[in-house]
mmCIF file of C-alpha atoms and ligand atoms in Angstrom:
data_model
loop_
_atom_site.group_PDB
_atom_site.id
_atom_site.type_symbol
_atom_site.label_atom_id
_atom_site.label_comp_id
_atom_site.label_asym_id
_atom_site.label_seq_id
_atom_site.Cartn_x
_atom_site.Cartn_y
_atom_site.Cartn_z
ATOM 1 C CA MET A 1077 0.006 -0.103 0.016
ATOM 2 C CA THR A 1078 1.186 3.524 -0.870
ATOM 3 C CA THR A 1079 0.534 5.946 1.937
ATOM 4 C CA LEU A 1080 -0.168 9.439 0.886
ATOM 5 C CA LYS A 1081 -1.267 12.788 2.454
ATOM 6 C CA TRP A 1082 -4.082 13.976 0.226
ATOM 7 C CA SER A 1083 -3.309 17.774 1.388
ATOM 8 C CA ASN A 1084 0.363 17.208 0.114
ATOM 9 C CA VAL A 1085 -0.608 15.907 -3.433
ATOM 10 C CA TYR A 1086 -3.921 16.667 -4.527
ATOM 11 C CA TYR A 1087 -2.728 19.471 -6.725
ATOM 12 C CA LYS A 1088 0.043 17.407 -8.553
ATOM 13 C CA PRO A 1089 -0.507 16.285 -11.900
ATOM 14 C CA PHE A 1090 -1.203 12.533 -12.290
ATOM 15 C CA THR A 1091 0.612 11.269 -15.160
ATOM 16 C CA LEU A 1092 1.874 8.173 -16.819
ATOM 17 C CA SER A 1093 5.697 8.564 -17.289
ATOM 18 C CA ASP A 1094 5.686 7.320 -20.775
ATOM 19 C CA SER A 1095 2.927 8.202 -23.486
ATOM 20 C CA SER A 1096 2.881 4.795 -24.723
ATOM 21 C CA GLY A 1097 0.445 3.384 -22.449
ATOM 22 C CA LEU A 1098 -0.935 1.748 -19.543
ATOM 23 C CA LEU A 1099 1.773 -0.462 -18.577
ATOM 24 C CA ASP A 1100 4.279 1.913 -17.594
ATOM 25 C CA ARG A 1101 4.981 3.663 -13.750
ATOM 26 C CA PRO A 1102 2.404 6.215 -12.958
ATOM 27 C CA LEU A 1103 3.539 9.740 -11.385
ATOM 28 C CA ILE A 1104 2.148 11.764 -8.736
ATOM 29 C CA GLY A 1105 4.192 15.259 -9.708
ATOM 30 C CA ASP A 1106 7.351 13.554 -10.106
ATOM 31 C CA MET A 1107 7.072 10.997 -7.610
ATOM 32 C CA SER A 1108 6.845 7.349 -8.913
ATOM 33 C CA ILE A 1109 4.020 5.165 -7.769
ATOM 34 C CA ASP A 1110 3.737 1.599 -7.530
ATOM 35 C CA LEU A 1111 1.473 0.010 -10.122
ATOM 36 C CA ARG A 1112 0.436 -2.856 -7.895
ATOM 37 C CA THR A 1113 -0.772 -1.599 -4.730
ATOM 38 C CA PRO A 1114 -3.705 0.650 -3.939
ATOM 39 C CA ILE A 1115 -2.805 4.396 -2.679
ATOM 40 C CA ASN A 1116 -4.029 5.253 0.590
ATOM 41 C CA PHE A 1117 -5.021 8.807 1.534
ATOM 42 C CA GLU A 1118 -4.261 8.933 5.436
ATOM 43 C CA ASP A 1119 -5.836 12.498 5.899
ATOM 44 C CA ARG A 1120 -9.214 11.090 4.372
ATOM 45 C CA ASN A 1121 -9.604 7.581 5.401
ATOM 46 C CA ASP A 1122 -9.900 6.568 1.915
ATOM 47 C CA GLU A 1123 -7.895 4.422 -0.889
ATOM 48 C CA VAL A 1124 -8.101 4.154 -4.485
ATOM 49 C CA THR A 1125 -6.760 1.629 -6.614
ATOM 50 C CA ILE A 1126 -3.975 2.630 -9.547
ATOM 51 C CA ASP A 1127 -6.086 0.554 -11.964
ATOM 52 C CA ALA A 1128 -9.166 2.745 -11.268
ATOM 53 C CA LEU A 1129 -7.152 5.917 -11.555
ATOM 54 C CA ILE A 1130 -5.604 4.850 -15.106
ATOM 55 C CA LYS A 1131 -8.699 3.829 -16.486
ATOM 56 C CA ALA A 1132 -10.852 6.865 -15.650
ATOM 57 C CA GLY A 1133 -8.153 9.252 -16.603
ATOM 58 C CA PHE A 1134 -7.073 7.431 -19.657
ATOM 59 C CA TRP A 1135 -9.630 8.745 -22.185
ATOM 60 C CA LEU A 1136 -8.727 12.339 -21.393
ATOM 61 C CA LYS A 1137 -5.330 11.715 -22.026
ATOM 62 C CA HIS A 1138 -5.852 9.563 -24.802
ATOM 63 C CA ILE A 1139 -8.058 11.871 -26.732
ATOM 64 C CA SER A 1140 -6.129 15.128 -26.222
ATOM 65 C CA SER A 1141 -2.859 13.504 -27.527
ATOM 66 C CA ASP A 1142 -1.846 13.693 -24.120
ATOM 67 C CA SER A 1143 -1.921 17.677 -23.909
ATOM 68 C CA CYS A 1144 -4.244 17.434 -21.063
ATOM 69 C CA ARG A 1145 -2.708 16.525 -17.566
ATOM 70 C CA PRO A 1146 -5.092 17.132 -15.093
ATOM 71 C CA GLN A 1147 -4.276 17.163 -11.316
ATOM 72 C CA LEU A 1148 -4.610 14.031 -9.020
ATOM 73 C CA ALA A 1149 -7.910 15.751 -7.738
ATOM 74 C CA TYR A 1150 -9.706 15.130 -10.847
ATOM 75 C CA HIS A 1151 -8.447 11.711 -11.484
ATOM 76 C CA VAL A 1152 -9.501 10.588 -8.118
ATOM 77 C CA PHE A 1153 -12.632 11.882 -8.643
ATOM 78 C CA ALA A 1154 -13.232 10.469 -11.957
ATOM 79 C CA ALA A 1155 -12.218 7.186 -10.228
ATOM 80 C CA THR A 1156 -14.332 7.045 -7.335
ATOM 81 C CA ARG A 1157 -17.146 9.657 -8.383
ATOM 82 C CA ARG A 1158 -16.994 10.878 -4.894
ATOM 83 C CA PRO A 1159 -17.680 14.779 -5.423
ATOM 84 C CA SER A 1160 -15.874 16.010 -2.412
ATOM 85 C CA TYR A 1161 -12.510 14.919 -4.217
ATOM 86 C CA LEU A 1162 -13.495 17.738 -6.584
ATOM 87 C CA GLU A 1163 -13.575 20.548 -4.100
ATOM 88 C CA THR A 1164 -10.170 22.230 -4.385
ATOM 89 C CA TYR A 1165 -11.311 23.325 -7.771
ATOM 90 C CA PHE A 1166 -14.114 25.652 -6.046
ATOM 91 C CA PRO A 1167 -12.451 27.754 -3.543
ATOM 92 C CA LEU A 1168 -16.030 28.978 -2.544
ATOM 93 C CA VAL A 1169 -16.667 25.360 -0.732
ATOM 94 C CA LYS A 1170 -14.272 26.324 2.042
ATOM 95 C CA SER A 1171 -16.773 28.898 3.495
ATOM 96 C CA LEU A 1172 -19.906 26.511 3.147
ATOM 97 C CA ASP A 1173 -21.202 24.587 6.051
ATOM 98 C CA LYS A 1174 -22.303 20.787 5.557
ATOM 99 C CA ASP A 1175 -25.847 21.733 4.685
ATOM 100 C CA ALA A 1176 -24.688 24.339 1.938
ATOM 101 C CA LEU A 1177 -22.068 22.077 0.644
ATOM 102 C CA LYS A 1178 -24.633 19.421 -0.034
ATOM 103 C CA LYS A 1179 -26.687 22.130 -1.870
ATOM 104 C CA PHE A 1180 -23.755 22.914 -3.718
ATOM 105 C CA HIS A 1181 -23.312 19.535 -4.969
ATOM 106 C CA LYS A 1182 -27.005 19.010 -5.513
ATOM 107 C CA THR A 1183 -27.125 22.295 -7.794
ATOM 108 C CA ILE A 1184 -24.221 20.827 -9.919
ATOM 109 C CA ASN A 1185 -26.459 17.741 -10.367
ATOM 110 C CA GLN A 1186 -29.269 20.059 -11.484
ATOM 111 C CA VAL A 1187 -27.146 21.856 -13.952
ATOM 112 C CA LEU A 1188 -25.874 18.802 -15.451
ATOM 113 C CA LEU A 1189 -29.541 17.465 -16.195
ATOM 114 C CA HIS A 1190 -30.699 20.792 -17.292
ATOM 115 C CA PRO A 1191 -31.167 20.731 -21.099
ATOM 116 C CA GLY A 1192 -29.896 24.361 -21.010
ATOM 117 C CA PHE A 1193 -26.428 23.326 -19.975
ATOM 118 C CA ASP A 1194 -24.890 22.668 -23.452
ATOM 119 C CA LEU A 1195 -21.454 21.576 -22.901
ATOM 120 C CA HIS A 1196 -19.487 19.498 -25.838
ATOM 121 C CA LEU A 1197 -15.756 18.393 -26.048
ATOM 122 C CA LEU A 1198 -15.091 18.239 -29.787
ATOM 123 C CA LYS A 1199 -12.225 16.662 -31.743
ATOM 124 C CA ILE A 1200 -12.199 17.759 -35.199
ATOM 125 C CA ALA A 1201 -9.901 16.158 -37.948
ATOM 126 C CA PRO A 1202 -9.542 16.627 -41.671
ATOM 127 C CA VAL A 1203 -11.495 14.222 -43.366
ATOM 128 C CA LEU A 1204 -8.327 12.791 -45.072
ATOM 129 C CA GLU A 1205 -7.377 11.241 -41.403
ATOM 130 C CA ARG A 1206 -10.851 9.908 -41.083
ATOM 131 C CA GLU A 1207 -10.277 6.371 -41.339
ATOM 132 C CA ILE A 1208 -7.049 5.996 -38.984
ATOM 133 C CA TRP A 1209 -8.845 8.156 -36.573
ATOM 134 C CA ILE A 1210 -12.322 6.471 -36.147
ATOM 135 C CA LYS A 1211 -10.154 3.240 -35.657
ATOM 136 C CA ASN A 1212 -8.616 4.924 -32.822
ATOM 137 C CA THR A 1213 -11.409 6.957 -31.185
ATOM 138 C CA ALA A 1214 -14.319 5.225 -31.985
ATOM 139 C CA SER A 1215 -16.763 4.394 -28.926
ATOM 140 C CA PRO A 1216 -20.392 3.354 -28.910
ATOM 141 C CA LEU A 1217 -21.037 6.479 -26.816
ATOM 142 C CA ILE A 1218 -19.384 9.204 -28.959
ATOM 143 C CA ASP A 1219 -21.362 11.231 -31.533
ATOM 144 C CA PHE A 1220 -19.875 11.671 -34.957
ATOM 145 C CA ASN A 1221 -20.913 14.538 -37.390
ATOM 146 C CA ASP A 1222 -19.530 15.388 -40.666
ATOM 147 C CA TYR A 1223 -18.479 18.957 -41.534
ATOM 148 C CA SER A 1224 -17.511 19.374 -45.238
ATOM 149 C CA GLU A 1225 -13.785 18.929 -44.816
ATOM 150 C CA TYR A 1226 -13.542 17.863 -41.371
ATOM 151 C CA ILE A 1227 -14.968 15.111 -39.060
ATOM 152 C CA CYS A 1228 -15.892 15.912 -35.601
ATOM 153 C CA ALA A 1229 -16.576 13.885 -32.405
ATOM 154 C CA ASP A 1230 -18.229 15.029 -29.447
ATOM 155 C CA ASN A 1231 -16.770 13.336 -26.291
ATOM 156 C CA ILE A 1232 -18.631 14.632 -23.617
ATOM 157 C CA ARG A 1233 -20.495 12.004 -22.591
ATOM 158 C CA VAL A 1234 -17.668 9.395 -22.314
ATOM 159 C CA ILE A 1235 -16.152 11.851 -19.642
ATOM 160 C CA PRO A 1236 -18.948 12.907 -17.038
ATOM 161 C CA ALA A 1237 -16.209 13.941 -14.558
ATOM 162 C CA LEU A 1238 -15.073 16.857 -17.061
ATOM 163 C CA ALA A 1239 -18.763 17.674 -17.131
ATOM 164 C CA TYR A 1240 -19.348 18.133 -13.192
ATOM 165 C CA LEU A 1241 -16.038 20.175 -13.084
ATOM 166 C CA VAL A 1242 -17.376 22.620 -15.593
ATOM 167 C CA ALA A 1243 -21.036 22.850 -13.942
ATOM 168 C CA GLY A 1244 -19.200 23.036 -10.867
ATOM 169 C CA TYR A 1245 -17.187 26.315 -11.961
ATOM 170 C CA ILE A 1246 -20.445 27.769 -13.199
ATOM 171 C CA VAL A 1247 -22.389 27.001 -9.674
ATOM 172 C CA GLU A 1248 -19.558 28.269 -7.785
ATOM 173 C CA LEU A 1249 -20.340 31.884 -9.597
ATOM 174 C CA PHE A 1250 -24.089 31.659 -8.820
ATOM 175 C CA PHE A 1251 -24.193 29.450 -5.912
ATOM 176 C CA PHE A 1252 -25.928 32.734 -4.247
ATOM 177 C CA ARG A 1253 -27.703 33.922 -7.267
ATOM 178 C CA GLN A 1254 -29.847 30.977 -8.467
ATOM 179 C CA ASP A 1255 -32.201 33.129 -10.240
ATOM 180 C CA ILE A 1256 -29.505 34.306 -12.840
ATOM 181 C CA LEU A 1257 -28.335 30.754 -13.039
ATOM 182 C CA ASN A 1258 -31.586 29.548 -14.027
ATOM 183 C CA ARG A 1259 -32.318 32.360 -16.398
ATOM 184 C CA LEU A 1260 -28.893 31.548 -18.107
ATOM 185 C CA LEU A 1261 -30.042 27.724 -18.091
ATOM 186 C CA ASN A 1262 -33.364 28.546 -19.448
ATOM 187 C CA SER A 1263 -31.380 30.527 -22.463
ATOM 188 C CA LYS A 1264 -28.724 28.117 -22.789
ATOM 189 C CA ILE A 1265 -25.264 27.689 -21.421
ATOM 190 C CA HIS A 1266 -23.505 26.911 -24.630
ATOM 191 C CA ILE A 1267 -19.687 25.852 -24.005
ATOM 192 C CA LEU A 1268 -17.471 24.105 -26.670
ATOM 193 C CA LEU A 1269 -14.417 22.567 -25.424
ATOM 194 C CA TYR A 1270 -11.914 21.089 -27.600
ATOM 195 C CA THR A 1271 -9.609 17.981 -27.202
ATOM 196 C CA ASP A 1272 -6.496 19.602 -28.528
ATOM 197 C CA GLN A 1273 -5.272 22.991 -30.034
ATOM 198 C CA ASN A 1274 -5.765 21.858 -33.553
ATOM 199 C CA SER A 1275 -9.287 20.775 -32.853
ATOM 200 C CA PHE A 1276 -9.867 24.329 -31.685
ATOM 201 C CA LYS A 1277 -8.272 26.264 -34.281
ATOM 202 C CA ALA A 1278 -10.271 24.163 -36.901
ATOM 203 C CA ASP A 1279 -13.149 25.130 -35.137
ATOM 204 C CA GLY A 1280 -12.545 28.915 -35.449
ATOM 205 C CA GLY A 1281 -11.367 29.225 -32.241
ATOM 206 C CA ALA A 1282 -9.018 32.299 -31.375
ATOM 207 C CA ALA A 1283 -6.138 33.500 -29.053
ATOM 208 C CA GLY A 1284 -5.903 30.893 -25.970
ATOM 209 C CA GLY A 1285 -9.893 30.741 -25.631
ATOM 210 C CA CYS A 1286 -12.464 32.853 -26.497
ATOM 211 C CA TYR A 1287 -16.188 33.926 -26.646
ATOM 212 C CA ASN A 1288 -17.707 33.567 -30.067
ATOM 213 C CA PRO A 1289 -20.411 35.813 -30.610
ATOM 214 C CA GLN A 1290 -21.545 34.089 -33.688
ATOM 215 C CA LYS A 1291 -21.989 30.712 -32.259
ATOM 216 C CA GLY A 1292 -23.098 32.122 -28.827
ATOM 217 C CA CYS A 1293 -20.544 30.200 -26.957
ATOM 218 C CA VAL A 1294 -17.387 29.856 -24.779
ATOM 219 C CA GLN A 1295 -14.782 28.066 -26.722
ATOM 220 C CA LEU A 1296 -11.801 26.539 -24.836
ATOM 221 C CA VAL A 1297 -9.101 23.918 -25.161
ATOM 222 C CA VAL A 1298 -9.968 21.236 -22.425
ATOM 223 C CA SER A 1299 -6.497 21.562 -21.006
ATOM 224 C CA ARG A 1300 -7.213 25.165 -19.678
ATOM 225 C CA LEU A 1301 -9.858 23.878 -17.668
ATOM 226 C CA PHE A 1302 -6.993 22.545 -15.573
ATOM 227 C CA GLU A 1303 -4.759 25.681 -15.715
ATOM 228 C CA GLY A 1304 -4.008 27.162 -12.639
ATOM 229 C CA PHE A 1305 -4.553 24.459 -10.078
ATOM 230 C CA ASN A 1306 -1.001 23.180 -10.057
ATOM 231 C CA GLN A 1307 -0.386 24.643 -6.637
ATOM 232 C CA PRO A 1308 -2.187 24.307 -3.390
ATOM 233 C CA SER A 1309 -4.317 27.553 -3.747
ATOM 234 C CA PRO A 1310 -5.580 28.251 -7.323
ATOM 235 C CA GLY A 1311 -4.046 30.824 -9.944
ATOM 236 C CA VAL A 1312 -5.413 31.625 -13.225
ATOM 237 C CA ALA A 1313 -8.769 30.996 -14.389
ATOM 238 C CA PRO A 1314 -8.996 30.971 -18.060
ATOM 239 C CA PHE A 1315 -12.561 29.259 -18.005
ATOM 240 C CA LEU A 1316 -13.916 32.170 -15.650
ATOM 241 C CA HIS A 1317 -12.501 34.700 -18.007
ATOM 242 C CA GLU A 1318 -14.071 33.391 -21.085
ATOM 243 C CA PHE A 1319 -17.329 32.983 -19.093
ATOM 244 C CA GLY A 1320 -17.043 36.526 -17.920
ATOM 245 C CA HIS A 1321 -17.443 37.221 -21.983
ATOM 246 C CA LEU A 1322 -20.573 35.081 -22.131
ATOM 247 C CA LEU A 1323 -22.129 37.030 -19.433
ATOM 248 C CA ASP A 1324 -21.458 40.207 -20.805
ATOM 249 C CA TYR A 1325 -23.060 38.851 -23.918
ATOM 250 C CA PHE A 1326 -25.780 37.664 -22.330
ATOM 251 C CA ASP A 1327 -29.108 39.787 -22.322
ATOM 252 C CA ALA A 1328 -30.672 38.512 -19.085
ATOM 253 C CA GLY A 1329 -33.795 40.812 -19.956
ATOM 254 C CA THR A 1330 -34.647 39.027 -23.218
ATOM 255 C CA ALA A 1331 -32.921 36.038 -21.941
ATOM 256 C CA LYS A 1332 -30.813 35.760 -25.119
ATOM 257 C CA ALA A 1333 -27.263 35.581 -26.090
ATOM 258 C CA THR A 1334 -26.685 38.768 -28.281
ATOM 259 C CA ILE A 1335 -23.746 39.504 -30.772
ATOM 260 C CA SER A 1336 -22.473 42.648 -29.216
ATOM 261 C CA SER A 1337 -21.058 43.268 -25.931
ATOM 262 C CA SER A 1338 -23.420 44.955 -23.236
ATOM 263 C CA GLY A 1339 -20.550 46.205 -20.801
ATOM 264 C CA TRP A 1340 -23.112 44.918 -17.949
ATOM 265 C CA LEU A 1341 -23.386 41.693 -15.813
ATOM 266 C CA PRO A 1342 -26.906 39.876 -15.531
ATOM 267 C CA GLY A 1343 -28.530 41.734 -12.953
ATOM 268 C CA MET A 1344 -26.896 44.984 -13.390
ATOM 269 C CA ARG A 1345 -29.660 46.886 -15.927
ATOM 270 C CA PRO A 1346 -33.117 47.937 -15.097
ATOM 271 C CA SER A 1347 -34.416 45.599 -18.078
ATOM 272 C CA HIS A 1348 -33.119 42.479 -16.337
ATOM 273 C CA GLY A 1349 -36.444 42.792 -14.336
ATOM 274 C CA GLU A 1350 -36.196 40.689 -11.049
ATOM 275 C CA LEU A 1351 -32.478 39.921 -11.346
ATOM 276 C CA PHE A 1352 -31.838 43.871 -11.078
ATOM 277 C CA ILE A 1353 -30.074 44.853 -8.188
ATOM 278 C CA PRO A 1354 -29.859 48.602 -8.095
ATOM 279 C CA GLU A 1355 -27.132 48.854 -5.497
ATOM 280 C CA ALA A 1356 -24.818 46.565 -7.573
ATOM 281 C CA ARG A 1357 -25.129 48.776 -10.615
ATOM 282 C CA GLU A 1358 -24.584 52.046 -8.851
ATOM 283 C CA ALA A 1359 -21.553 50.649 -7.248
ATOM 284 C CA PHE A 1360 -20.156 49.211 -10.456
ATOM 285 C CA ILE A 1361 -20.699 52.563 -12.439
ATOM 286 C CA ALA A 1362 -18.739 54.779 -9.647
ATOM 287 C CA GLY A 1363 -15.911 51.567 -9.516
ATOM 288 C CA LYS A 1364 -15.355 51.625 -13.325
ATOM 289 C CA ARG A 1365 -15.432 55.412 -13.620
ATOM 290 C CA LEU A 1366 -12.590 55.561 -10.780
ATOM 291 C CA GLU A 1367 -10.255 52.598 -12.912
ATOM 292 C CA MET A 1368 -10.880 54.731 -16.268
ATOM 293 C CA GLN A 1369 -9.624 57.758 -14.467
ATOM 294 C CA ARG A 1370 -6.715 55.929 -13.082
ATOM 295 C CA TYR A 1371 -6.017 54.486 -16.415
ATOM 296 C CA ASP A 1372 -6.611 58.036 -18.286
ATOM 297 C CA ARG A 1373 -3.806 59.220 -15.872
ATOM 298 C CA GLN A 1374 -1.309 56.454 -16.669
ATOM 299 C CA VAL A 1375 -1.944 57.271 -20.424
ATOM 300 C CA ALA A 1376 -1.196 60.767 -19.852
ATOM 301 C CA THR A 1377 1.588 60.755 -17.627
ATOM 302 C CA ALA A 1378 2.873 57.005 -17.276
ATOM 303 C CA ASP A 1379 3.986 58.080 -13.803
ATOM 304 C CA GLY A 1380 3.375 54.636 -12.306
ATOM 305 C CA LEU A 1381 2.323 56.562 -9.355
ATOM 306 C CA ASP A 1382 -0.255 54.978 -7.018
ATOM 307 C CA PRO A 1383 -3.233 54.717 -6.969
ATOM 308 C CA LEU A 1384 -2.778 52.556 -10.186
ATOM 309 C CA PRO A 1385 -5.561 50.896 -12.080
ATOM 310 C CA LEU A 1386 -6.163 47.339 -10.645
ATOM 311 C CA GLY A 1387 -6.613 45.405 -14.146
ATOM 312 C CA HIS A 1388 -3.766 45.601 -16.940
ATOM 313 C CA PRO A 1389 -4.075 47.585 -20.146
ATOM 314 C CA TYR A 1390 -5.344 44.420 -21.860
ATOM 315 C CA VAL A 1391 -8.589 44.671 -19.994
ATOM 316 C CA PHE A 1392 -9.151 48.161 -20.922
ATOM 317 C CA GLN A 1393 -9.328 47.555 -24.669
ATOM 318 C CA ASN A 1394 -12.872 47.335 -24.366
ATOM 319 C CA ASN A 1395 -16.011 46.922 -22.271
ATOM 320 C CA SER A 1396 -16.089 43.346 -22.418
ATOM 321 C CA GLU A 1397 -12.399 42.649 -21.263
ATOM 322 C CA PHE A 1398 -13.013 44.938 -18.496
ATOM 323 C CA ILE A 1399 -15.953 42.556 -17.238
ATOM 324 C CA ALA A 1400 -14.018 39.388 -17.933
ATOM 325 C CA GLY A 1401 -10.533 40.496 -16.294
ATOM 326 C CA TYR A 1402 -12.194 42.146 -13.301
ATOM 327 C CA LEU A 1403 -14.619 39.271 -12.996
ATOM 328 C CA GLU A 1404 -11.389 36.955 -12.543
ATOM 329 C CA MET A 1405 -9.605 39.414 -10.229
ATOM 330 C CA PHE A 1406 -12.529 39.555 -7.980
ATOM 331 C CA PHE A 1407 -12.411 35.748 -7.641
ATOM 332 C CA ARG A 1408 -8.682 35.476 -7.322
ATOM 333 C CA ASN A 1409 -7.301 38.617 -5.470
ATOM 334 C CA PRO A 1410 -10.284 39.941 -3.808
ATOM 335 C CA HIS A 1411 -8.360 41.547 -0.773
ATOM 336 C CA ALA A 1412 -6.154 43.765 -3.314
ATOM 337 C CA PHE A 1413 -9.461 44.480 -5.506
ATOM 338 C CA ALA A 1414 -11.276 45.503 -2.412
ATOM 339 C CA ALA A 1415 -8.722 47.654 -1.022
ATOM 340 C CA GLN A 1416 -7.936 49.644 -3.926
ATOM 341 C CA ASN A 1417 -11.321 49.816 -5.479
ATOM 342 C CA ARG A 1418 -14.077 49.605 -3.089
ATOM 343 C CA ASP A 1419 -16.798 50.402 -5.319
ATOM 344 C CA LEU A 1420 -15.925 48.182 -7.941
ATOM 345 C CA PHE A 1421 -15.358 45.285 -5.793
ATOM 346 C CA ASP A 1422 -19.158 46.108 -4.054
ATOM 347 C CA GLY A 1423 -20.552 46.155 -7.510
ATOM 348 C CA PHE A 1424 -19.487 42.482 -8.001
ATOM 349 C CA ALA A 1425 -19.865 41.263 -4.214
ATOM 350 C CA ARG A 1426 -23.618 42.875 -4.428
ATOM 351 C CA LEU A 1427 -24.241 41.154 -7.555
ATOM 352 C CA PHE A 1428 -22.760 37.788 -7.053
ATOM 353 C CA GLY A 1429 -24.228 37.664 -3.375
ATOM 354 C CA GLN A 1430 -20.719 36.728 -1.896
ATOM 355 C CA ASP A 1431 -17.281 38.280 -0.509
ATOM 356 C CA PRO A 1432 -14.321 36.006 -1.737
ATOM 357 C CA ARG A 1433 -12.398 37.197 0.703
ATOM 358 C CA GLN A 1434 -14.172 35.067 3.051
ATOM 359 C CA TYR A 1435 -12.465 32.154 1.571
ATOM 360 C CA TRP A 1436 -9.169 33.603 0.340
ATOM 361 C CA ASP A 1437 -6.589 34.167 3.094
ATOM 362 C CA VAL A 1438 -4.037 35.219 0.992
ATOM 363 C CA ASP A 1439 -4.612 36.757 -2.822
ATOM 364 C CA PHE A 1440 -3.116 35.094 -5.919
ATOM 365 C CA PRO A 1441 -0.627 37.536 -6.510
ATOM 366 C CA PHE A 1442 0.386 37.130 -9.969
ATOM 367 C CA TYR A 1443 -2.169 39.558 -11.576
ATOM 368 C CA ILE A 1444 -1.591 42.291 -9.429
ATOM 369 C CA GLU A 1445 2.033 42.029 -9.588
ATOM 370 C CA GLN A 1446 2.115 41.574 -13.294
ATOM 371 C CA ASN A 1447 -0.240 44.561 -13.896
ATOM 372 C CA ARG A 1448 1.726 46.834 -11.472
ATOM 373 C CA THR A 1449 5.186 46.155 -13.186
ATOM 374 C CA PHE A 1450 3.613 47.132 -16.541
ATOM 375 C CA TYR A 1451 2.351 50.512 -14.904
ATOM 376 C CA LYS A 1452 5.572 51.071 -13.131
ATOM 377 C CA SER A 1453 7.605 50.334 -16.390
ATOM 378 C CA GLY A 1454 7.251 53.906 -17.573
ATOM 379 C CA GLN A 1455 5.653 52.375 -20.867
ATOM 380 C CA ARG A 1456 2.516 54.493 -22.053
ATOM 381 C CA PRO A 1457 -0.605 52.384 -22.040
ATOM 382 C CA ARG A 1458 -2.848 53.170 -25.194
ATOM 383 C CA PRO A 1459 -6.120 55.141 -24.592
ATOM 384 C CA HIS A 1460 -8.791 52.903 -23.353
ATOM 385 C CA GLY A 1461 -11.874 51.794 -25.515
ATOM 386 C CA LEU A 1462 -14.242 51.627 -22.469
ATOM 387 C CA LYS A 1463 -17.628 53.242 -22.178
ATOM 388 C CA LEU A 1464 -19.291 53.953 -19.244
ATOM 389 C CA GLU A 1465 -23.016 52.672 -20.194
ATOM 390 C CA THR A 1466 -25.797 54.718 -19.050
ATOM 391 C CA ASP A 1467 -28.799 52.346 -20.121
HETATM 392 ZN ZN1 ZN B 94 -11.077 38.159 -22.791
#
C-alpha cells in the first residue's frame, strides 16, 4: 500500500511517465508510484487503486493527444465519483457549512441534468485522416458529425467527470444567485471544449480561448480547465475569464445571447427585471469610472504612481475585456481588489451575493504584480476603449 497525505498531493498532475500507455509507471508530480498497490490517503481515510485511476483518466489523456494533464484531484474524482475530491477546484466551498455543501453538489447535478447546459468536447480532424482516426477513437458513446472538410466527434458523454467540473465552476459563481443561473440555463449555456489546439483552431477558436458571439458560446481547449490548479491555492482562471465574456454578451432581459458586448453583467440593468440589483449597478458604475480615471492618468503621464488601475491595459481595450478581467480578479485577488477600489468590488460582491475575501486568506498575487509592473515600467498605455454605459 502506498500511503500519501491528500493535502500534499491533490494539486499535482497525475501522469503516466511514458505516453506509450498503460503498463508504464505512474507519476504523481515527479513521484513514481507503485502500480500494484492501492494508494491510501491517510488524511481522508480512503483509498483508490491505480488501475481505477488509470482507467478513469485514460480517455482524456488519449483523446487530447496527451496535451491535457489534470491534477490528481480530478483523476481521483473520476475514478471514485466522490464529489468531495473535486472541491479544491472550487475555492468557495471552504466557506460553506455541511448543508450548504450538500446543496452545492445538488445544484451541480441539477445543472448537469438541465437541457440548457449545453457542453461539448470536440475532436475535429481533416476528413483525410478519417479512417485512422475513427479506428483510434471510436466508442459507442461518441457522436460523430460530418463537416464538409472535417470530421467532428463529441466526446463529452465519455467523460462525465469533466462535465461535473465545468458545472461546478458555474455553480460556484452563482451559488448565491440561483435566479441568474436559472435564467442562463433557460436560455442556454453553450460551451465548446476542444481536445487539442488543432481542433480548437479548426472550429474557429481564437487566441488561447474566446467567446464567439456568432456561435454564442465559450470556446476553450480542454487542458485550460485545469490551468492554475498546479499549486495548493488556485491561480489563473481561463474558464472564468471566458465565461465573463459570455455573461457580458448575455441579455438577461430577453434571456438571449446577443452579438454585441453590453458592458454589463446579468442583474445590472433595469431591463433585467427581478434579477436587477440597483446597488450593484451604482457601485459598478462608480468603481468603473474610478478605474477609467486612474487609467487615463497613466495614459497621460505614465508616472507609475499610486493609485494605479488594478487591471492590466489588456482589459481596458473594451467593455467586454473589462468585465472578464475584473471578474477573474474578483474571484482570485479579492483583498487587493477591495482595498484599491471598494466601489467596483462592491459592485461584484452585491451582484454575486458573496465576498470571496471570506474564503481567500491570501490573494493570488500574479495578476496584481504583473499589472503593477507594467504601469511602473514607464511605458505609456494605449488609450482605453471603454464606455460608461448609461442604459
Ligand atoms: Zn478576454
